[in-house]
């Protein structure tokens, strides 16, 4: 995030982040800024330098906020610039909020060939709420499809700046980088704070190091922290010695002192992940600050799913892996749960489907954990007959129908920006997902912003993919939770040979229950391996079965040896086989592969 030099005047410090929609050139711009300030030698330089995860490079997206410090000389004066490269995808907006909390300014990057997108607007509002100085940058002006005048007008309408305030640049070609660096120094205000006040520093990130324990990243708002100080984490009440403090350039750079306005890292041999909480305040033991800094807003998970180890004996190992992952990704929320089908595991809350996918991949790559993920769901409210609200994050938590008066589901306000030629298909898609159109605004002659109110459960699975498909990749989506509304929801159970499989159950709207159940049964019939006995796959609401499929038994040809003779001999052998099959079905268990648990996500395939 932000890392700064000690013993330095705050006049010479500039803390800023880069905000933009996905694929508008944030990481490339960060690369050019590092090159122009000679922070990274040409030998160490590579594309997407700050994206150090394999997953980020493979997918071409930023998942984690990354920070680095640069030295820049302007008009003979030396400045320290602290840059944060933030993610652009809606699922990682929590990372963006953490970056913004540690900054005084933001570079708003807009693609000159694509214009303003939904996530650009969302992140911009977040920056304005924190009173950040916004510097608009029109990127990719060298592309043949660039529309600088048209997109400049969109930026002016959005933030009310002057046309000459917008910097024209091409991060790939290195055009306009000098102008950006000058604007950072001239237009972004210096950090506020008093180094003589008691220490007041906010933790905004942490990383697990297997050799040195947990590295804590913090921003100092008031006071000074020095190597060897005894410090206290206010919320957890624990005290530590500051064994090493310093700043981050391309690598850690130890310092003796870090003052107000600065950001740095702290190593004190913390081994237990639970002891570090993002948003906590660091202060001195002997001269504590009287008030804690207001930390980040609490994470609001959108999607819930169960994560279970394939081998039940690896449960504790999975718990340790989850704790270490939470240090680096504070937006994941989890608690232990049990499943009749899968044993012990965790009920996890994610910010979206991409976030869930990334967490699963990181567990497998970074911690060597092979996990099974259950069907994702959202959190519903079951209202009992006496008026008590029961939060329901998993179908197994849903009370019996006779004990509840009604169920409420979360609704979101979705802002979709698309080309005007795709309005019809986009509206049709949202209406099919029980959406209600609230507003339609033409941003330009061929770009329109549509506002819908939709149930969150309807956009969890494949809504974003469908939206991109029908708009040929042009539509962009941003959404926010607006509350709960009463809905006609039912719990759909999937049964294999009469036994409910809790990990395959789902809470769906009654109007869609039959279609959902029928398609899921058909899908499972293809995915479940055949056994020596027949498997009945049923979808049921309460005690009423609404759909059924069968997986035929594997059969041995017991009458192959009968090459003649009376039919009664063949019948006798078949009856004997039938009895054996019946007995096998009573004692045999159905093996459910991982693909079956994810079948719900791909019902349309």
PDB file of C-alpha atoms in Angstrom, residues 90-285:
ATOM      1  CA  UNK A  90     -16.323  -4.943  -8.719  1.00  0.00           C
ATOM      2  CA  UNK A  91     -15.518  -8.040  -6.591  1.00  0.00           C
ATOM      3  CA  UNK A  92     -12.364  -6.386  -5.220  1.00  0.00           C
ATOM      4  CA  UNK A  93     -13.892  -3.015  -4.297  1.00  0.00           C
ATOM      5  CA  UNK A  94     -12.909  -3.624  -0.640  1.00  0.00           C
ATOM      6  CA  UNK A  95      -9.242  -3.516  -1.684  1.00  0.00           C
ATOM      7  CA  UNK A  96      -9.952  -0.154  -3.359  1.00  0.00           C
ATOM      8  CA  UNK A  97     -11.615   1.243  -0.205  1.00  0.00           C
ATOM      9  CA  UNK A  98      -8.546   0.294   1.861  1.00  0.00           C
ATOM     10  CA  UNK A  99      -6.208   2.031  -0.603  1.00  0.00           C
ATOM     11  CA  UNK A 100      -8.328   5.187  -0.643  1.00  0.00           C
ATOM     12  CA  UNK A 101      -8.347   5.358   3.187  1.00  0.00           C
ATOM     13  CA  UNK A 102      -4.532   5.733   3.170  1.00  0.00           C
ATOM     14  CA  UNK A 103      -4.319   8.454   0.462  1.00  0.00           C
ATOM     15  CA  UNK A 104      -4.838  12.158  -0.168  1.00  0.00           C
ATOM     16  CA  UNK A 105      -5.200  11.936  -3.957  1.00  0.00           C
ATOM     17  CA  UNK A 106      -6.296   9.649  -6.780  1.00  0.00           C
ATOM     18  CA  UNK A 107      -5.475   9.304 -10.470  1.00  0.00           C
ATOM     19  CA  UNK A 108      -8.750   8.624 -12.292  1.00  0.00           C
ATOM     20  CA  UNK A 109      -7.771   6.641 -15.403  1.00  0.00           C
ATOM     21  CA  UNK A 110     -10.297   6.449 -18.269  1.00  0.00           C
ATOM     22  CA  UNK A 111      -9.760   4.512 -21.512  1.00  0.00           C
ATOM     23  CA  UNK A 112     -10.058   6.979 -24.443  1.00  0.00           C
ATOM     24  CA  UNK A 113     -11.521   4.248 -26.665  1.00  0.00           C
ATOM     25  CA  UNK A 114     -14.124   2.939 -24.173  1.00  0.00           C
ATOM     26  CA  UNK A 115     -15.136   5.953 -22.099  1.00  0.00           C
ATOM     27  CA  UNK A 116     -16.587   6.032 -18.591  1.00  0.00           C
ATOM     28  CA  UNK A 117     -17.565   2.586 -17.241  1.00  0.00           C
ATOM     29  CA  UNK A 118     -19.707   1.588 -14.241  1.00  0.00           C
ATOM     30  CA  UNK A 119     -16.844   0.644 -11.896  1.00  0.00           C
ATOM     31  CA  UNK A 120     -15.033   3.918 -12.724  1.00  0.00           C
ATOM     32  CA  UNK A 121     -18.038   5.831 -11.371  1.00  0.00           C
ATOM     33  CA  UNK A 122     -18.308   3.607  -8.279  1.00  0.00           C
ATOM     34  CA  UNK A 123     -14.622   4.002  -7.312  1.00  0.00           C
ATOM     35  CA  UNK A 124     -14.720   7.731  -8.081  1.00  0.00           C
ATOM     36  CA  UNK A 125     -17.618   8.269  -5.634  1.00  0.00           C
ATOM     37  CA  UNK A 126     -15.624   6.339  -3.026  1.00  0.00           C
ATOM     38  CA  UNK A 127     -12.669   8.711  -3.548  1.00  0.00           C
ATOM     39  CA  UNK A 128     -14.886  11.829  -3.393  1.00  0.00           C
ATOM     40  CA  UNK A 129     -16.461  10.592  -0.103  1.00  0.00           C
ATOM     41  CA  UNK A 130     -12.930  10.490   1.388  1.00  0.00           C
ATOM     42  CA  UNK A 131     -12.202  14.057   0.088  1.00  0.00           C
ATOM     43  CA  UNK A 132      -9.439  12.895  -2.231  1.00  0.00           C
ATOM     44  CA  UNK A 133      -8.035  15.246  -4.879  1.00  0.00           C
ATOM     45  CA  UNK A 134      -8.927  13.613  -8.220  1.00  0.00           C
ATOM     46  CA  UNK A 135      -6.614  13.997 -11.243  1.00  0.00           C
ATOM     47  CA  UNK A 136      -8.415  12.841 -14.446  1.00  0.00           C
ATOM     48  CA  UNK A 137      -6.237  10.996 -17.005  1.00  0.00           C
ATOM     49  CA  UNK A 138      -7.328  10.074 -20.525  1.00  0.00           C
ATOM     50  CA  UNK A 139      -5.345   6.905 -21.271  1.00  0.00           C
ATOM     51  CA  UNK A 140      -4.704   5.011 -24.546  1.00  0.00           C
ATOM     52  CA  UNK A 141      -4.969   8.148 -26.738  1.00  0.00           C
ATOM     53  CA  UNK A 142      -2.682   6.463 -29.301  1.00  0.00           C
ATOM     54  CA  UNK A 143      -5.279   3.786 -30.175  1.00  0.00           C
ATOM     55  CA  UNK A 144      -6.999   4.063 -33.585  1.00  0.00           C
ATOM     56  CA  UNK A 145     -10.421   3.902 -31.883  1.00  0.00           C
ATOM     57  CA  UNK A 146      -9.657   6.666 -29.357  1.00  0.00           C
ATOM     58  CA  UNK A 147     -12.318   9.392 -28.938  1.00  0.00           C
ATOM     59  CA  UNK A 148     -10.497  12.039 -26.835  1.00  0.00           C
ATOM     60  CA  UNK A 149     -13.023  14.870 -27.265  1.00  0.00           C
ATOM     61  CA  UNK A 150     -16.081  12.740 -26.618  1.00  0.00           C
ATOM     62  CA  UNK A 151     -14.591  10.967 -23.566  1.00  0.00           C
ATOM     63  CA  UNK A 152     -13.228  14.295 -22.212  1.00  0.00           C
ATOM     64  CA  UNK A 153     -16.809  15.615 -22.234  1.00  0.00           C
ATOM     65  CA  UNK A 154     -17.925  12.530 -20.260  1.00  0.00           C
ATOM     66  CA  UNK A 155     -15.200  13.178 -17.633  1.00  0.00           C
ATOM     67  CA  UNK A 156     -16.151  16.884 -17.383  1.00  0.00           C
ATOM     68  CA  UNK A 157     -19.831  15.939 -16.866  1.00  0.00           C
ATOM     69  CA  UNK A 158     -18.843  13.372 -14.218  1.00  0.00           C
ATOM     70  CA  UNK A 159     -16.466  15.386 -11.993  1.00  0.00           C
ATOM     71  CA  UNK A 160     -17.061  18.969 -13.122  1.00  0.00           C
ATOM     72  CA  UNK A 161     -13.412  19.720 -13.968  1.00  0.00           C
ATOM     73  CA  UNK A 162     -12.042  21.990 -16.689  1.00  0.00           C
ATOM     74  CA  UNK A 163     -10.963  20.539 -20.047  1.00  0.00           C
ATOM     75  CA  UNK A 164      -7.347  21.603 -19.468  1.00  0.00           C
ATOM     76  CA  UNK A 165      -7.293  19.650 -16.138  1.00  0.00           C
ATOM     77  CA  UNK A 166      -7.530  16.363 -18.054  1.00  0.00           C
ATOM     78  CA  UNK A 167      -4.110  14.861 -18.830  1.00  0.00           C
ATOM     79  CA  UNK A 168      -3.829  13.032 -22.171  1.00  0.00           C
ATOM     80  CA  UNK A 169      -1.595   9.969 -21.896  1.00  0.00           C
ATOM     81  CA  UNK A 170      -0.660   6.585 -23.275  1.00  0.00           C
ATOM     82  CA  UNK A 171       0.824   4.401 -20.550  1.00  0.00           C
ATOM     83  CA  UNK A 172       1.996   1.821 -23.093  1.00  0.00           C
ATOM     84  CA  UNK A 173       3.905   4.382 -25.220  1.00  0.00           C
ATOM     85  CA  UNK A 174       5.040   6.549 -22.272  1.00  0.00           C
ATOM     86  CA  UNK A 175       3.125   9.633 -23.510  1.00  0.00           C
ATOM     87  CA  UNK A 176       2.130  12.195 -20.840  1.00  0.00           C
ATOM     88  CA  UNK A 177       3.909  10.478 -17.910  1.00  0.00           C
ATOM     89  CA  UNK A 178       5.921  13.642 -17.050  1.00  0.00           C
ATOM     90  CA  UNK A 179       2.674  15.673 -16.936  1.00  0.00           C
ATOM     91  CA  UNK A 180       1.134  13.096 -14.567  1.00  0.00           C
ATOM     92  CA  UNK A 181       4.139  13.219 -12.185  1.00  0.00           C
ATOM     93  CA  UNK A 182       4.064  17.042 -12.143  1.00  0.00           C
ATOM     94  CA  UNK A 183       0.293  17.015 -11.472  1.00  0.00           C
ATOM     95  CA  UNK A 184       0.773  14.596  -8.537  1.00  0.00           C
ATOM     96  CA  UNK A 185       3.252  16.999  -6.895  1.00  0.00           C
ATOM     97  CA  UNK A 186       1.326  20.211  -7.696  1.00  0.00           C
ATOM     98  CA  UNK A 187      -2.285  19.150  -7.194  1.00  0.00           C
ATOM     99  CA  UNK A 188      -2.357  16.435  -4.502  1.00  0.00           C
ATOM    100  CA  UNK A 189      -2.252  17.933  -0.974  1.00  0.00           C
ATOM    101  CA  UNK A 190       0.427  16.988   1.537  1.00  0.00           C
ATOM    102  CA  UNK A 191      -0.555  14.560   4.369  1.00  0.00           C
ATOM    103  CA  UNK A 192      -2.105  16.040   7.516  1.00  0.00           C
ATOM    104  CA  UNK A 193      -1.005  15.083  11.033  1.00  0.00           C
ATOM    105  CA  UNK A 194       1.136  16.153  14.004  1.00  0.00           C
ATOM    106  CA  UNK A 195       4.289  14.188  14.836  1.00  0.00           C
ATOM    107  CA  UNK A 196       4.282  15.535  18.448  1.00  0.00           C
ATOM    108  CA  UNK A 197       0.875  14.006  19.293  1.00  0.00           C
ATOM    109  CA  UNK A 198       0.584  10.464  20.808  1.00  0.00           C
ATOM    110  CA  UNK A 199       1.056   7.728  18.200  1.00  0.00           C
ATOM    111  CA  UNK A 200      -2.029   6.967  16.144  1.00  0.00           C
ATOM    112  CA  UNK A 201      -1.494   4.574  13.207  1.00  0.00           C
ATOM    113  CA  UNK A 202      -4.014   2.494  11.281  1.00  0.00           C
ATOM    114  CA  UNK A 203      -3.367  -1.076  10.050  1.00  0.00           C
ATOM    115  CA  UNK A 204      -4.592  -1.377   6.470  1.00  0.00           C
ATOM    116  CA  UNK A 205      -3.026  -4.655   5.352  1.00  0.00           C
ATOM    117  CA  UNK A 206      -0.892  -7.563   6.532  1.00  0.00           C
ATOM    118  CA  UNK A 207       1.088 -10.391   4.951  1.00  0.00           C
ATOM    119  CA  UNK A 208       2.181 -13.757   6.385  1.00  0.00           C
ATOM    120  CA  UNK A 209       5.908 -14.453   6.151  1.00  0.00           C
ATOM    121  CA  UNK A 210       6.796 -18.043   7.090  1.00  0.00           C
ATOM    122  CA  UNK A 211      10.229 -16.945   8.415  1.00  0.00           C
ATOM    123  CA  UNK A 212       9.498 -13.676  10.211  1.00  0.00           C
ATOM    124  CA  UNK A 213       5.835 -13.967  11.214  1.00  0.00           C
ATOM    125  CA  UNK A 214       3.173 -11.452  10.232  1.00  0.00           C
ATOM    126  CA  UNK A 215       4.206  -8.196   8.547  1.00  0.00           C
ATOM    127  CA  UNK A 216       1.800  -5.386   9.410  1.00  0.00           C
ATOM    128  CA  UNK A 217       1.343  -2.426   7.021  1.00  0.00           C
ATOM    129  CA  UNK A 218       0.187   0.823   8.652  1.00  0.00           C
ATOM    130  CA  UNK A 219      -0.407   4.520   7.988  1.00  0.00           C
ATOM    131  CA  UNK A 220       0.710   6.974  10.702  1.00  0.00           C
ATOM    132  CA  UNK A 221      -1.871   9.722  11.208  1.00  0.00           C
ATOM    133  CA  UNK A 222      -0.300  11.314  14.321  1.00  0.00           C
ATOM    134  CA  UNK A 223       2.897  10.833  16.326  1.00  0.00           C
ATOM    135  CA  UNK A 224       6.106   8.926  15.567  1.00  0.00           C
ATOM    136  CA  UNK A 225       7.057   5.239  15.717  1.00  0.00           C
ATOM    137  CA  UNK A 226      10.686   4.152  16.181  1.00  0.00           C
ATOM    138  CA  UNK A 227      12.498   0.831  16.072  1.00  0.00           C
ATOM    139  CA  UNK A 228      12.388  -0.898  19.493  1.00  0.00           C
ATOM    140  CA  UNK A 229       9.224   0.938  20.691  1.00  0.00           C
ATOM    141  CA  UNK A 230       6.645  -1.000  22.686  1.00  0.00           C
ATOM    142  CA  UNK A 231       3.383  -0.694  20.798  1.00  0.00           C
ATOM    143  CA  UNK A 232      -0.193  -1.733  21.491  1.00  0.00           C
ATOM    144  CA  UNK A 233      -2.936  -2.845  19.070  1.00  0.00           C
ATOM    145  CA  UNK A 234      -5.995  -1.054  20.496  1.00  0.00           C
ATOM    146  CA  UNK A 235      -8.824  -3.410  19.422  1.00  0.00           C
ATOM    147  CA  UNK A 236      -7.103  -6.687  20.346  1.00  0.00           C
ATOM    148  CA  UNK A 237      -5.373  -5.161  23.414  1.00  0.00           C
ATOM    149  CA  UNK A 238      -2.085  -6.959  22.662  1.00  0.00           C
ATOM    150  CA  UNK A 239       1.355  -5.402  23.045  1.00  0.00           C
ATOM    151  CA  UNK A 240       4.462  -6.020  20.925  1.00  0.00           C
ATOM    152  CA  UNK A 241       8.008  -4.760  20.413  1.00  0.00           C
ATOM    153  CA  UNK A 242       8.704  -3.031  17.102  1.00  0.00           C
ATOM    154  CA  UNK A 243      11.627  -5.300  16.155  1.00  0.00           C
ATOM    155  CA  UNK A 244      11.839  -3.787  12.670  1.00  0.00           C
ATOM    156  CA  UNK A 245      10.069  -0.908  10.957  1.00  0.00           C
ATOM    157  CA  UNK A 246      10.631   0.441   7.475  1.00  0.00           C
ATOM    158  CA  UNK A 247       9.294   1.323   4.057  1.00  0.00           C
ATOM    159  CA  UNK A 248       8.700  -0.710   0.937  1.00  0.00           C
ATOM    160  CA  UNK A 249      10.430   0.085  -2.278  1.00  0.00           C
ATOM    161  CA  UNK A 250      10.756  -2.949  -4.548  1.00  0.00           C
ATOM    162  CA  UNK A 251      11.936  -4.727  -1.385  1.00  0.00           C
ATOM    163  CA  UNK A 252      11.716  -3.949   2.345  1.00  0.00           C
ATOM    164  CA  UNK A 253      13.939  -1.037   3.396  1.00  0.00           C
ATOM    165  CA  UNK A 254      14.405  -0.804   7.214  1.00  0.00           C
ATOM    166  CA  UNK A 255      14.267   2.660   8.861  1.00  0.00           C
ATOM    167  CA  UNK A 256      14.834   3.904  12.409  1.00  0.00           C
ATOM    168  CA  UNK A 257      11.786   6.206  12.586  1.00  0.00           C
ATOM    169  CA  UNK A 258       8.505   6.718  10.735  1.00  0.00           C
ATOM    170  CA  UNK A 259       6.611   9.980  11.369  1.00  0.00           C
ATOM    171  CA  UNK A 260       3.061  11.294  10.890  1.00  0.00           C
ATOM    172  CA  UNK A 261       1.892  11.316   7.276  1.00  0.00           C
ATOM    173  CA  UNK A 262       4.053   8.281   6.507  1.00  0.00           C
ATOM    174  CA  UNK A 263       3.185   4.672   5.919  1.00  0.00           C
ATOM    175  CA  UNK A 264       5.364   1.669   6.603  1.00  0.00           C
ATOM    176  CA  UNK A 265       5.658  -1.922   7.739  1.00  0.00           C
ATOM    177  CA  UNK A 266       6.141  -3.404  11.205  1.00  0.00           C
ATOM    178  CA  UNK A 267       7.662  -6.801  12.060  1.00  0.00           C
ATOM    179  CA  UNK A 268       7.353  -7.953  15.669  1.00  0.00           C
ATOM    180  CA  UNK A 269       7.345 -11.753  15.423  1.00  0.00           C
ATOM    181  CA  UNK A 270       3.538 -12.144  15.526  1.00  0.00           C
ATOM    182  CA  UNK A 271       2.809 -15.784  14.704  1.00  0.00           C
ATOM    183  CA  UNK A 272      -0.984 -16.036  15.218  1.00  0.00           C
ATOM    184  CA  UNK A 273      -3.060 -14.623  12.357  1.00  0.00           C
ATOM    185  CA  UNK A 274      -6.068 -13.821  14.605  1.00  0.00           C
ATOM    186  CA  UNK A 275      -4.028 -11.195  16.485  1.00  0.00           C
ATOM    187  CA  UNK A 276      -3.938  -8.808  13.503  1.00  0.00           C
ATOM    188  CA  UNK A 277      -7.119  -7.076  12.373  1.00  0.00           C
ATOM    189  CA  UNK A 278      -7.320  -4.717   9.410  1.00  0.00           C
ATOM    190  CA  UNK A 279      -8.603  -1.319  10.594  1.00  0.00           C
ATOM    191  CA  UNK A 280      -7.049  -1.679  14.086  1.00  0.00           C
ATOM    192  CA  UNK A 281      -5.135   1.255  15.633  1.00  0.00           C
ATOM    193  CA  UNK A 282      -1.480   1.045  16.730  1.00  0.00           C
ATOM    194  CA  UNK A 283      -0.393   3.282  19.640  1.00  0.00           C
ATOM    195  CA  UNK A 284       2.435   3.419  22.231  1.00  0.00           C
ATOM    196  CA  UNK A 285       2.152   1.496  25.509  1.00  0.00           C
TER     197      UNK A 285
END
